[in-house]
XYZ file of C-alpha atoms in Angstrom:
693
model
C 43.537 149.821 6.421
C 40.593 147.437 6.267
C 41.973 145.838 3.149
C 45.351 145.364 4.806
C 43.697 143.665 7.749
C 41.753 141.345 5.466
C 44.966 140.373 3.645
C 46.717 139.705 6.961
C 43.877 137.522 8.132
C 44.173 135.388 5.007
C 47.985 135.236 5.034
C 48.319 134.070 8.700
C 46.129 130.937 8.341
C 47.917 130.124 5.129
C 51.330 130.316 6.837
C 50.140 128.174 9.758
C 48.718 125.662 7.311
C 51.971 125.615 5.403
C 54.048 125.150 8.608
C 51.757 122.401 9.862
C 51.820 120.627 6.503
C 55.591 120.918 6.416
C 55.825 119.656 9.954
C 53.530 116.746 9.135
C 55.669 115.773 6.179
C 58.790 115.994 8.323
C 57.135 113.850 10.965
C 56.353 111.268 8.291
C 59.935 111.312 7.096
C 61.176 111.043 10.680
C 59.881 107.466 10.893
C 62.461 106.528 8.319
C 65.360 108.350 10.031
C 66.801 107.717 13.514
C 65.600 110.044 16.261
C 67.926 110.993 19.086
C 67.311 110.843 22.833
C 69.717 113.346 24.328
C 70.966 112.336 27.776
C 73.060 114.555 30.011
C 75.749 112.756 32.033
C 77.125 114.577 35.077
C 80.083 112.809 36.699
C 83.286 113.573 38.519
C 85.538 112.593 35.652
C 88.612 112.955 37.851
C 87.496 110.178 40.190
C 87.938 106.463 39.402
C 84.202 105.826 39.747
C 83.311 108.657 37.386
C 85.797 107.534 34.776
C 84.664 103.908 34.973
C 80.969 104.850 34.924
C 81.407 106.928 31.758
C 83.153 104.019 30.074
C 80.387 101.612 31.164
C 77.652 103.910 29.810
C 79.501 104.182 26.489
C 79.637 100.399 26.352
C 75.907 100.292 27.171
C 75.146 102.543 24.159
C 77.285 100.298 21.969
C 75.509 97.167 23.213
C 72.113 98.814 22.715
C 72.857 99.689 19.115
C 74.078 96.136 18.491
C 71.147 94.488 20.256
C 68.845 92.515 17.868
C 65.767 94.088 19.460
C 67.044 97.650 19.012
C 69.329 97.556 15.984
C 66.611 98.804 13.606
C 64.845 101.028 16.124
C 64.486 104.669 15.021
C 65.430 105.991 18.490
C 69.088 106.404 19.376
C 70.611 107.646 22.653
C 73.274 110.345 22.607
C 75.296 111.028 25.763
C 76.452 114.551 26.670
C 79.048 114.143 29.450
C 79.930 116.970 31.819
C 82.582 117.045 34.544
C 81.276 118.158 37.939
C 84.761 117.891 39.491
C 83.079 116.610 42.641
C 81.482 120.024 43.342
C 77.700 120.220 43.819
C 77.474 123.793 42.425
C 79.453 122.768 39.362
C 77.055 119.840 38.892
C 74.068 122.193 39.134
C 75.487 124.632 36.584
C 76.262 121.729 34.233
C 72.681 120.481 34.545
C 71.245 123.929 33.742
C 73.549 124.219 30.742
C 72.499 120.791 29.458
C 68.816 121.628 29.807
C 69.070 125.006 28.091
C 71.641 124.360 25.364
C 71.390 120.645 24.641
C 67.730 120.302 25.637
C 68.432 116.889 27.138
C 65.562 114.517 27.871
C 67.153 113.010 31.007
C 70.086 113.405 33.375
C 72.219 110.477 34.561
C 74.845 110.451 37.234
C 74.705 113.020 39.953
C 77.519 111.046 41.541
C 77.142 112.120 45.156
C 74.112 112.515 47.376
C 74.874 116.217 47.769
C 74.835 116.738 43.986
C 71.608 114.768 43.626
C 69.998 116.779 46.419
C 70.959 120.065 44.748
C 69.796 118.930 41.303
C 66.428 118.187 42.824
C 65.848 121.939 42.841
C 65.392 121.771 39.071
C 61.897 120.439 39.617
C 60.164 117.922 37.376
C 61.540 119.032 34.015
C 63.446 115.812 33.205
C 64.175 112.472 34.959
C 67.262 112.478 37.167
C 68.779 108.984 37.423
C 71.571 108.390 39.933
C 73.446 105.107 40.276
C 75.553 106.117 43.286
C 73.575 108.637 45.418
C 72.472 106.284 48.208
C 71.598 108.640 51.072
C 68.235 107.829 52.712
C 67.609 111.575 52.980
C 66.956 111.695 49.215
C 63.306 110.998 48.509
C 60.859 111.287 45.650
C 58.607 113.405 47.847
C 60.949 116.358 47.335
C 61.705 115.531 43.708
C 59.189 113.174 42.027
C 61.477 112.813 38.998
C 64.420 111.496 41.043
C 65.201 107.814 40.372
C 67.762 105.950 42.465
C 69.294 103.189 40.343
C 71.105 101.968 43.450
C 70.217 100.642 46.866
C 69.382 102.725 49.884
C 72.116 102.898 52.517
C 69.634 101.679 55.126
C 69.474 98.284 53.408
C 72.881 97.322 54.844
C 72.255 98.129 58.512
C 70.886 94.630 59.144
C 74.099 93.037 57.883
C 76.238 95.375 60.010
C 74.197 94.652 63.144
C 74.439 90.907 62.435
C 78.245 91.165 62.261
C 78.391 93.017 65.574
C 76.115 90.452 67.210
C 78.022 87.480 65.754
C 81.309 88.558 67.316
C 79.688 89.424 70.653
C 80.594 93.113 70.614
C 78.583 95.178 73.082
C 80.262 98.579 72.808
C 81.501 100.362 69.702
C 82.181 103.714 68.053
C 80.605 105.120 64.872
C 82.711 107.366 62.626
C 80.846 109.025 59.772
C 81.030 111.894 57.353
C 79.183 115.126 58.116
C 77.143 115.239 54.916
C 73.847 114.124 53.480
C 75.463 110.809 52.603
C 77.118 110.332 55.989
C 74.215 111.399 58.214
C 71.409 109.605 56.394
C 72.211 106.091 57.614
C 72.751 106.960 61.286
C 69.154 106.725 62.670
C 68.480 103.260 61.253
C 71.982 102.058 62.128
C 71.589 103.111 65.761
C 68.218 101.350 65.935
C 69.593 98.118 64.444
C 72.549 98.089 66.856
C 70.279 98.778 69.821
C 68.053 95.835 68.890
C 71.183 93.669 68.881
C 72.072 94.800 72.454
C 75.049 96.849 71.280
C 75.764 100.285 72.715
C 77.307 103.141 70.762
C 79.791 104.629 73.200
C 80.847 107.525 70.975
C 80.215 109.141 67.589
C 82.881 110.974 65.635
C 81.790 113.246 62.776
C 84.308 114.343 60.129
C 83.746 117.063 57.513
C 84.036 115.803 53.899
C 87.054 118.031 53.300
C 88.621 117.507 56.733
C 92.337 118.216 56.855
C 94.757 115.561 58.003
C 95.591 117.449 61.202
C 91.909 117.495 62.167
C 91.542 113.769 61.423
C 94.603 113.060 63.532
C 93.212 115.050 66.464
C 89.954 113.068 66.365
C 91.853 109.776 66.270
C 93.793 110.744 69.393
C 90.454 111.183 71.158
C 89.387 107.721 70.033
C 92.576 106.219 71.454
C 91.528 107.372 74.914
C 88.240 105.428 74.740
C 87.776 101.941 76.127
C 85.840 100.817 73.048
C 88.012 99.472 70.237
C 85.413 98.428 67.626
C 84.695 101.059 64.961
C 82.066 101.360 62.224
C 83.121 103.737 59.428
C 80.665 105.298 56.962
C 82.146 107.961 54.697
C 83.053 108.670 51.099
C 85.923 106.746 49.554
C 88.007 109.895 49.073
C 87.831 110.774 52.758
C 88.269 107.128 53.801
C 91.527 106.911 51.840
C 93.117 109.682 53.892
C 91.425 108.549 57.094
C 92.771 104.994 57.151
C 96.294 106.097 56.326
C 96.199 108.187 59.519
C 94.608 105.300 61.424
C 97.508 103.062 60.477
C 100.109 105.698 61.296
C 98.742 106.157 64.828
C 98.695 102.424 65.569
C 94.926 101.971 65.614
C 95.217 99.243 62.986
C 96.979 96.875 65.397
C 96.026 93.793 67.378
C 92.943 94.271 69.533
C 91.117 96.699 67.241
C 88.217 95.928 64.914
C 87.022 97.962 61.908
C 83.802 97.623 59.889
C 83.242 99.727 56.755
C 80.060 100.224 54.741
C 79.504 99.441 51.059
C 80.382 102.958 49.897
C 84.005 102.235 50.823
C 84.049 98.533 49.945
C 82.712 99.142 46.427
C 85.711 101.354 45.654
C 88.419 99.204 47.259
C 89.509 97.726 43.894
C 90.372 101.192 42.533
C 92.104 102.534 45.652
C 95.851 103.028 45.825
C 97.913 100.194 47.202
C 99.087 102.408 50.061
C 95.475 102.752 51.212
C 94.883 98.994 51.024
C 98.055 98.401 53.021
C 96.665 100.691 55.720
C 93.344 98.783 55.821
C 94.666 95.259 56.420
C 92.236 93.469 58.741
C 89.188 95.597 57.907
C 85.895 93.799 57.232
C 83.111 95.325 55.156
C 79.743 94.928 53.434
C 78.841 95.150 49.762
C 75.859 94.030 47.640
C 76.142 90.576 46.133
C 75.960 90.527 42.324
C 74.642 87.195 40.988
C 76.942 85.681 38.359
C 75.649 85.352 34.801
C 76.971 84.634 31.327
C 76.119 88.167 30.252
C 78.145 89.621 33.124
C 81.068 87.362 32.231
C 81.018 88.512 28.627
C 80.845 92.138 29.728
C 83.851 91.667 32.001
C 85.863 90.229 29.112
C 84.839 93.133 26.894
C 85.693 95.556 29.705
C 89.228 94.270 29.866
C 89.639 94.741 26.138
C 88.137 98.240 25.946
C 89.423 99.942 29.108
C 92.043 102.667 28.995
C 95.046 100.467 29.636
C 97.397 103.278 28.682
C 96.211 105.388 31.612
C 96.457 102.716 34.313
C 99.149 100.282 35.326
C 96.496 97.601 35.731
C 92.901 97.160 34.630
C 90.604 97.771 37.609
C 87.917 95.303 38.545
C 84.402 96.135 37.441
C 82.590 97.415 40.513
C 78.891 97.605 41.223
C 78.679 101.329 40.371
C 79.846 100.540 36.848
C 77.146 97.880 36.514
C 74.435 100.194 37.845
C 75.523 102.930 35.399
C 75.258 100.415 32.557
C 71.786 99.329 33.709
C 70.693 102.976 34.049
C 71.273 103.541 30.336
C 69.346 100.395 29.468
C 66.445 101.349 31.753
C 66.213 104.780 30.136
C 66.434 103.329 26.621
C 63.746 100.724 27.260
C 61.396 103.407 28.627
C 62.033 105.702 25.636
C 61.523 102.856 23.182
C 58.281 101.954 24.894
C 56.898 105.525 24.573
C 57.904 105.853 20.927
C 59.868 108.353 18.804
C 58.031 111.526 19.781
C 60.339 113.020 22.337
C 63.173 114.702 20.484
C 64.153 115.458 16.975
C 67.500 116.045 15.395
C 68.873 119.470 16.155
C 70.886 122.067 14.223
C 68.533 121.809 11.238
C 65.964 124.495 10.357
C 63.562 121.920 8.963
C 63.757 119.874 12.138
C 63.110 122.963 14.243
C 59.958 123.640 12.231
C 58.890 120.046 12.732
C 59.633 120.467 16.453
C 57.290 123.468 16.539
C 54.603 121.449 14.857
C 55.007 118.517 17.235
C 55.388 120.544 20.418
C 51.857 119.672 21.478
C 52.820 115.975 21.566
C 56.206 116.374 23.286
C 56.528 113.963 26.134
C 56.952 115.438 29.617
C 59.544 114.272 32.123
C 56.917 112.609 34.295
C 55.848 110.320 31.414
C 59.382 109.026 31.089
C 59.741 108.665 34.841
C 56.568 106.594 35.187
C 57.647 104.326 32.346
C 61.069 103.764 33.948
C 59.486 103.006 37.318
C 57.175 100.411 35.777
C 59.980 98.749 33.847
C 61.394 95.358 34.787
C 64.314 93.599 33.123
C 67.452 91.609 33.893
C 70.558 93.779 33.849
C 74.212 93.156 34.533
C 73.659 93.712 38.268
C 70.703 91.314 38.421
C 66.962 91.844 38.387
C 66.146 95.521 37.837
C 62.833 96.417 39.430
C 62.281 99.751 41.111
C 60.179 100.155 44.239
C 59.450 103.572 45.697
C 61.766 105.052 43.094
C 64.826 102.981 44.008
C 66.316 99.524 43.576
C 65.019 96.927 45.969
C 67.269 95.609 48.719
C 69.738 93.019 47.385
C 68.900 89.415 48.128
C 72.294 89.048 49.774
C 75.262 91.083 50.953
C 78.846 89.915 50.714
C 81.067 90.027 53.801
C 84.611 90.854 52.705
C 87.928 91.026 54.494
C 90.937 93.115 53.453
C 93.769 90.693 53.979
C 96.434 91.220 51.329
C 93.589 91.749 48.876
C 89.815 92.014 49.103
C 88.660 88.525 50.092
C 85.059 87.369 50.382
C 84.482 85.445 53.620
C 80.726 84.979 53.662
C 77.258 86.275 52.919
C 74.354 87.782 54.818
C 70.712 87.387 53.857
C 67.667 88.820 55.544
C 66.137 85.367 55.953
C 69.123 83.188 56.911
C 71.578 85.633 58.456
C 75.272 84.765 58.153
C 76.146 81.964 55.756
C 79.212 80.780 53.915
C 77.765 80.207 50.456
C 74.836 80.915 48.139
C 73.361 78.997 45.244
C 72.424 80.467 41.877
C 69.228 81.929 43.323
C 71.123 83.787 46.067
C 69.621 81.449 48.654
C 71.756 80.294 51.565
C 73.249 76.850 50.966
C 73.627 76.082 54.670
C 71.065 75.536 57.366
C 70.805 78.132 60.150
C 72.657 75.782 62.524
C 75.722 75.872 60.237
C 76.088 79.619 59.916
C 79.821 80.016 59.656
C 82.174 82.249 57.746
C 85.610 81.816 56.308
C 88.767 82.598 58.245
C 89.172 86.274 59.076
C 92.424 88.197 59.299
C 92.117 90.914 61.921
C 94.291 94.028 62.315
C 97.824 93.294 63.374
C 97.748 89.959 61.472
C 95.850 88.477 64.389
C 93.462 85.532 64.107
C 91.732 86.228 67.434
C 88.460 88.134 67.432
C 88.994 91.586 69.010
C 87.290 92.333 72.290
C 84.599 94.967 72.270
C 86.165 96.897 75.115
C 89.483 97.382 76.837
C 90.359 98.081 80.472
C 92.143 101.423 80.445
C 94.062 101.976 83.718
C 94.543 105.612 84.588
C 98.260 105.049 85.070
C 98.552 103.438 81.667
C 100.177 100.329 83.224
C 99.206 96.704 82.917
C 97.496 94.937 85.807
C 99.835 93.289 88.345
C 98.641 89.841 89.389
C 100.406 88.322 92.401
C 100.977 84.550 92.438
C 102.372 82.476 95.314
C 105.634 80.566 94.971
C 105.046 76.998 96.165
C 107.449 74.165 96.780
C 104.818 71.534 96.243
C 101.498 71.065 94.462
C 102.736 72.801 91.304
C 99.700 71.385 89.526
C 97.763 74.231 91.147
C 100.319 77.035 90.831
C 103.813 76.583 89.464
C 106.394 79.341 89.045
C 109.514 78.588 87.015
C 112.294 80.641 85.460
C 113.174 80.084 81.807
C 116.976 79.688 81.729
C 117.257 80.879 78.123
C 115.057 83.991 78.159
C 115.191 84.615 81.918
C 111.397 85.074 81.789
C 109.075 83.942 84.548
C 106.702 81.155 83.486
C 103.570 80.709 85.585
C 101.471 77.575 85.084
C 98.894 75.502 86.918
C 95.178 74.959 87.255
C 94.540 78.279 89.030
C 96.358 80.165 86.270
C 94.421 78.382 83.524
C 91.113 79.158 85.210
C 92.059 82.827 85.548
C 93.027 83.116 81.878
C 89.832 81.373 80.765
C 87.753 83.759 82.881
C 89.413 86.841 81.384
C 88.884 85.470 77.863
C 85.143 85.332 78.514
C 84.979 89.015 79.431
C 83.448 91.314 76.775
C 86.497 93.581 77.053
C 90.237 93.059 76.984
C 92.278 92.855 80.193
C 96.054 93.122 79.956
C 98.016 91.773 82.933
C 101.355 90.412 84.118
C 101.930 87.630 86.671
C 104.256 88.791 89.458
C 105.612 86.032 91.776
C 105.245 86.941 95.440
C 108.595 86.654 97.308
C 109.079 84.650 100.466
C 107.454 86.085 103.560
C 109.558 87.334 106.435
C 106.787 87.114 109.012
C 106.052 83.432 108.530
C 102.444 83.930 107.359
C 103.065 83.702 103.631
C 99.483 83.754 102.381
C 98.482 86.409 104.916
C 101.243 88.674 103.619
C 100.151 88.096 100.007
C 96.580 89.104 100.867
C 97.830 92.152 102.743
C 99.911 93.300 99.741
C 96.771 93.157 97.596
C 94.998 95.200 100.264
C 97.810 97.793 100.086
C 97.275 97.901 96.262
C 100.799 96.762 95.580
C 99.094 94.067 93.509
C 95.852 94.504 91.594
C 94.803 90.926 92.324
C 96.150 87.562 93.462
C 95.671 84.161 91.846
C 96.447 80.861 93.517
C 95.331 78.177 95.957
C 94.367 80.688 98.625
C 91.940 79.553 101.317
C 88.978 81.833 102.007
C 88.843 82.786 105.685
C 86.873 85.357 107.600
C 89.948 87.384 108.493
C 91.169 87.509 104.892
C 87.715 88.463 103.578
C 87.851 91.633 105.651
C 90.778 92.844 103.540
C 90.015 91.642 99.996
C 87.149 90.238 97.964
C 87.298 86.605 96.885
C 85.777 84.976 93.849
C 83.522 81.975 94.177
C 85.524 78.750 94.679
C 85.936 76.937 91.372
C 86.491 73.530 93.057
C 83.817 71.854 95.198
C 85.989 70.462 97.983
C 83.801 71.448 100.944
C 85.167 70.853 104.472
C 87.443 67.822 104.581
C 90.332 66.354 106.562
C 92.956 63.802 105.641
C 93.555 61.408 108.582
C 94.970 57.869 108.958
C 92.673 54.841 109.267
C 92.666 52.831 112.496
C 92.409 49.158 111.568
C 92.793 47.473 114.979
C 89.174 47.937 116.070
C 87.389 47.949 112.747
C 88.514 44.346 111.961
C 86.994 42.902 115.221
C 84.431 40.183 114.389
C 82.127 41.339 117.224
C 81.894 44.871 115.897
C 78.229 44.281 114.999
C 77.444 44.312 118.733
C 78.765 47.863 119.115
C 75.531 49.776 118.399
C 73.828 48.389 121.595
C 75.151 48.194 125.136
C 75.785 44.940 126.975
C 72.917 45.527 129.418
C 70.492 46.002 126.587
C 71.681 42.829 124.888
C 71.126 40.875 128.164
C 67.611 42.266 128.526
C 66.826 41.327 124.940
C 68.086 37.766 125.467
C 66.062 37.387 128.683
C 62.940 38.633 126.910
C 63.391 36.087 124.115
C 63.822 33.247 126.644
C 60.737 34.433 128.519
C 58.717 34.485 125.313
C 59.819 30.922 124.490
C 58.863 29.715 127.961
C 55.386 31.280 127.708
C 54.749 29.650 124.362
C 56.059 26.268 125.626
C 53.702 26.452 128.604
C 50.689 27.045 126.306
C 51.575 24.545 123.590
C 53.193 21.749 125.642
C 49.953 19.880 126.372
C 48.629 19.498 122.822
C 51.521 20.303 120.410
C 53.794 17.311 119.732
C 56.646 19.597 118.614
C 56.975 20.848 122.218
C 57.008 17.279 123.722
C 59.790 14.753 124.059
C 62.916 14.525 126.180
C 63.827 17.467 128.428
C 66.824 18.448 126.340
C 64.669 18.531 123.185
C 62.071 20.716 124.881
C 64.708 23.176 126.173
C 66.224 23.373 122.691
C 62.781 23.976 121.190
C 62.168 26.875 123.558
C 65.477 28.520 122.662
C 65.050 27.837 118.937
C 61.529 29.263 118.899
C 62.646 32.470 120.613
C 65.803 33.380 118.689
C 64.858 32.105 115.222
C 62.535 35.078 114.677
C 65.573 37.359 114.506
C 66.572 35.879 111.143
C 63.595 34.206 109.417
C 59.897 33.486 109.776
C 58.753 30.916 112.354
C 57.819 27.560 110.766
C 56.420 25.853 113.911
C 52.616 25.616 113.962
C 50.750 27.016 116.985
C 47.493 25.553 118.273
C 46.442 28.478 120.457
C 45.675 32.127 119.594
C 47.702 33.474 122.517
C 50.789 31.677 121.211
C 50.312 33.348 117.841
C 49.972 36.727 119.562
C 53.249 36.225 121.406
C 54.925 35.211 118.151
C 53.753 38.364 116.368
C 54.900 40.530 119.272
C 58.279 38.848 119.218
C 58.647 39.422 115.471
C 57.809 43.145 115.827
C 60.365 43.463 118.572
C 62.932 41.767 116.343
C 62.259 44.243 113.557
C 62.778 47.164 115.914
C 66.120 45.766 117.064
C 67.293 45.280 113.496
C 66.330 48.879 112.609
C 68.218 50.331 115.588
C 71.270 48.220 114.783
C 71.255 49.184 111.100
C 71.022 52.904 111.882
C 73.915 52.973 114.273
C 76.233 50.418 112.747
C 77.509 52.308 109.603
C 78.167 55.562 111.455
C 79.904 53.643 114.184
C 82.076 51.917 111.602
C 83.045 55.265 110.046
C 83.741 56.738 113.439
C 85.926 53.858 114.360
C 87.867 53.924 111.084
C 88.882 57.622 111.255
C 91.393 58.614 113.859
C 92.788 62.155 113.347
C 96.159 62.629 114.966
C 96.267 66.483 114.847
C 93.921 69.263 115.930
C 92.415 72.477 114.518
C 95.090 74.614 116.149
C 97.726 72.815 114.123
C 95.784 73.549 110.916
C 95.585 77.243 111.751
C 99.255 77.460 112.695
C 100.238 75.853 109.388
C 98.329 78.623 107.447
C 96.519 76.253 105.137
C-alpha cells in the first residue's frame, strides 16, 4: 500500500505538470488564433425595436471586423440572440441559459425596465448592458454590473415643464403606465411641474396589459374633468392602443392638448399608420442626435441591408438602434483594452484544457464593467461617456409635432430653454429673447393653443350671454341678422372687449350671444338686468350704466372706458362774447371802491411831491392827468416817475401790492366764470333718470 501511495504521489504532479505545459502551449498558440467574446442578446424579437436593434448590433459586429484598428485583433465578438417575447420571466430564463450553456461574458438588451430589474437578480456575474431600460428606479446600487447605455427618463422632465410653461398651462392630467418604467419618472415630473406653477389635477394609471374596455372607462372619467391638457408616459405598445381609443372618443379634437415622452416618440416611425392618424396634433420630446458623416453612411448602409421583404417600407433609424450599435462598440473596446484572456474557443477538448489552465487569470464581470464605465468614444449617437453607470443627459431635446408625419418644431436645452435651431455643437443659435418654435398643428387641425382648463356647466349647455338691441350707437353693440344663414351677428366695442377678456382666461369658456327682446315695461335695461338676476341669462354684455339699484341685483365688471361723470349741453354765446366780461369776477361796488382808492393814492402823492417835483407841476389839467396816470398805471406796468420823498415811495409800493392782489382775485374767478357762463343745460336730472340712460 505504501508503494502504491508513493507511485500516486509521483503520478499526480506529473499529470498537473503535463496539463499546465499543454495549457501554456495552447495559450501561446492562442495569440495567433482569434479568441471569441461571447455576448448574450436578449430582445423581444417580435417588436419593431427588438428586430431593428438586432440588425443594428449585427451591423456593429460587421463594422468592428472591418475597422482598421480591429481587423487584425485576435478578439472577436459573437452574438447569441434570444427572444424574450416581451416577458420578464422569459428574459430571465434566457439569461440563465446563456450563462450556463454558452458561458457568455456579457448580456446586452434587456429591452424593458422590468426585464432589466429582474435580470439584476443574477448578481455581478457578467455586465448587463441595456440600451432601452430608462426607468429611474434602476440603479447600480442594487446591481453594480448594470450599465444603462441610454438616458434616464428624468432627464426629459425639464423639457416637458418648459413646454407647459411656454403655453401658459396651469392645470393638467398625467396618464402613465403602472410599471417600473411608468412610475419611475413621476416624482421628478411632479416637482418640475410644480416649480413651473402648474398643478396636476388628476393622475390616471393604466396597467401595461390593460384591456381596451378598461382604457375606455378611464377615458370617460377624463372627459368629465375640466382640465384638457394631458401628459402621457407609457410603453409604445400600450400607447398604440391608448391613442386609438382617445381618437374614437373625441378627445383628439379642438381644445385638447397632448404631450408624450420620448419612449413613445422614439417609436413613432415604426408605428402603424392607423396609430399615427389617431395622434394628429400630439407634441412630444426625444433626444437630439447630432448629425455626422459616420451616421449618414450608416443610414445609407441601413437602407441597403434592412429586411425589405418583411416590410412595405424601410423604417427610419431610431435612437434605440443607434444606442444598440454603440453598446456593441463599447463592449468591444473594453474587451480589447483588457486583452485576450477572457474566453477561449469552445467545443474543443484542447481548448477546455487550456481554459482549466488559465482559469486563475479569467477576467471577472466587474473588470469588464469598470473598463466600460471608464471608456469614452464618439459613437453614432454622439459622444459616449458614462456617468453613474448611464449616459449623460443629452445636450438638447427635440420638440416634435405629429402633423401628417413626425415634424420637428424646435429644440430645448438646459441652458437656453426653447429655441428654433442648433449649430453643430448643439448650442442654441438664437438669443434667449428670440426663443420661438415652428408652427404647431394642434388636435382637430387647429392652430390655436389649447386652453389649460374648460368651464364645465353642470347642465352641459353653453353659457347664454344677453346683449341689448339698440337702434343707435351700433359701434358699441350692434345686432344684425344674416339674410343668407339666418344667423345672428353681434358686433361692437363691448363685444370685442368681452371676447378679448375670455381669451385671456387660463381656461376655455364656450358661450352664445342671445339678443334681448324689446321690453314691455318701458325700462329696457332694467328688464335685461332683472333677467340676468333670474338666471335666464348667465351674463349680459353691452353699454349698461352702473347704478346703485342695478348693483343690488347683479355684479358689474370694472368700467373699461374712463368717461367719468359728464353731460352734453348747448353753449350759450350771447353772454360769453360781451367785451366787458372781464369785469364779472368783481362787483360794481368793489370796482368803485378800488377806483376811489387809486384816486386817493394819487392825490396823496401829488400833495407830497407837488412842491419840489417838476413832473407834478404845470397847468391844472396836466396835474390832474398826472394824478390819474400815477394811480392807475400801476395796474399794468411799473411806475417810471421818480419820487423825491420816502412817504411817496411807500404809497407807491402799497399801491402796487394792492394791484397784485386785485389781479390774483380776477384771475382766479375769471376762467370758472367763463366756463359757467358758456354751459347752459336745458334738461334736468329727472329727465336723465326717466330716459334710463
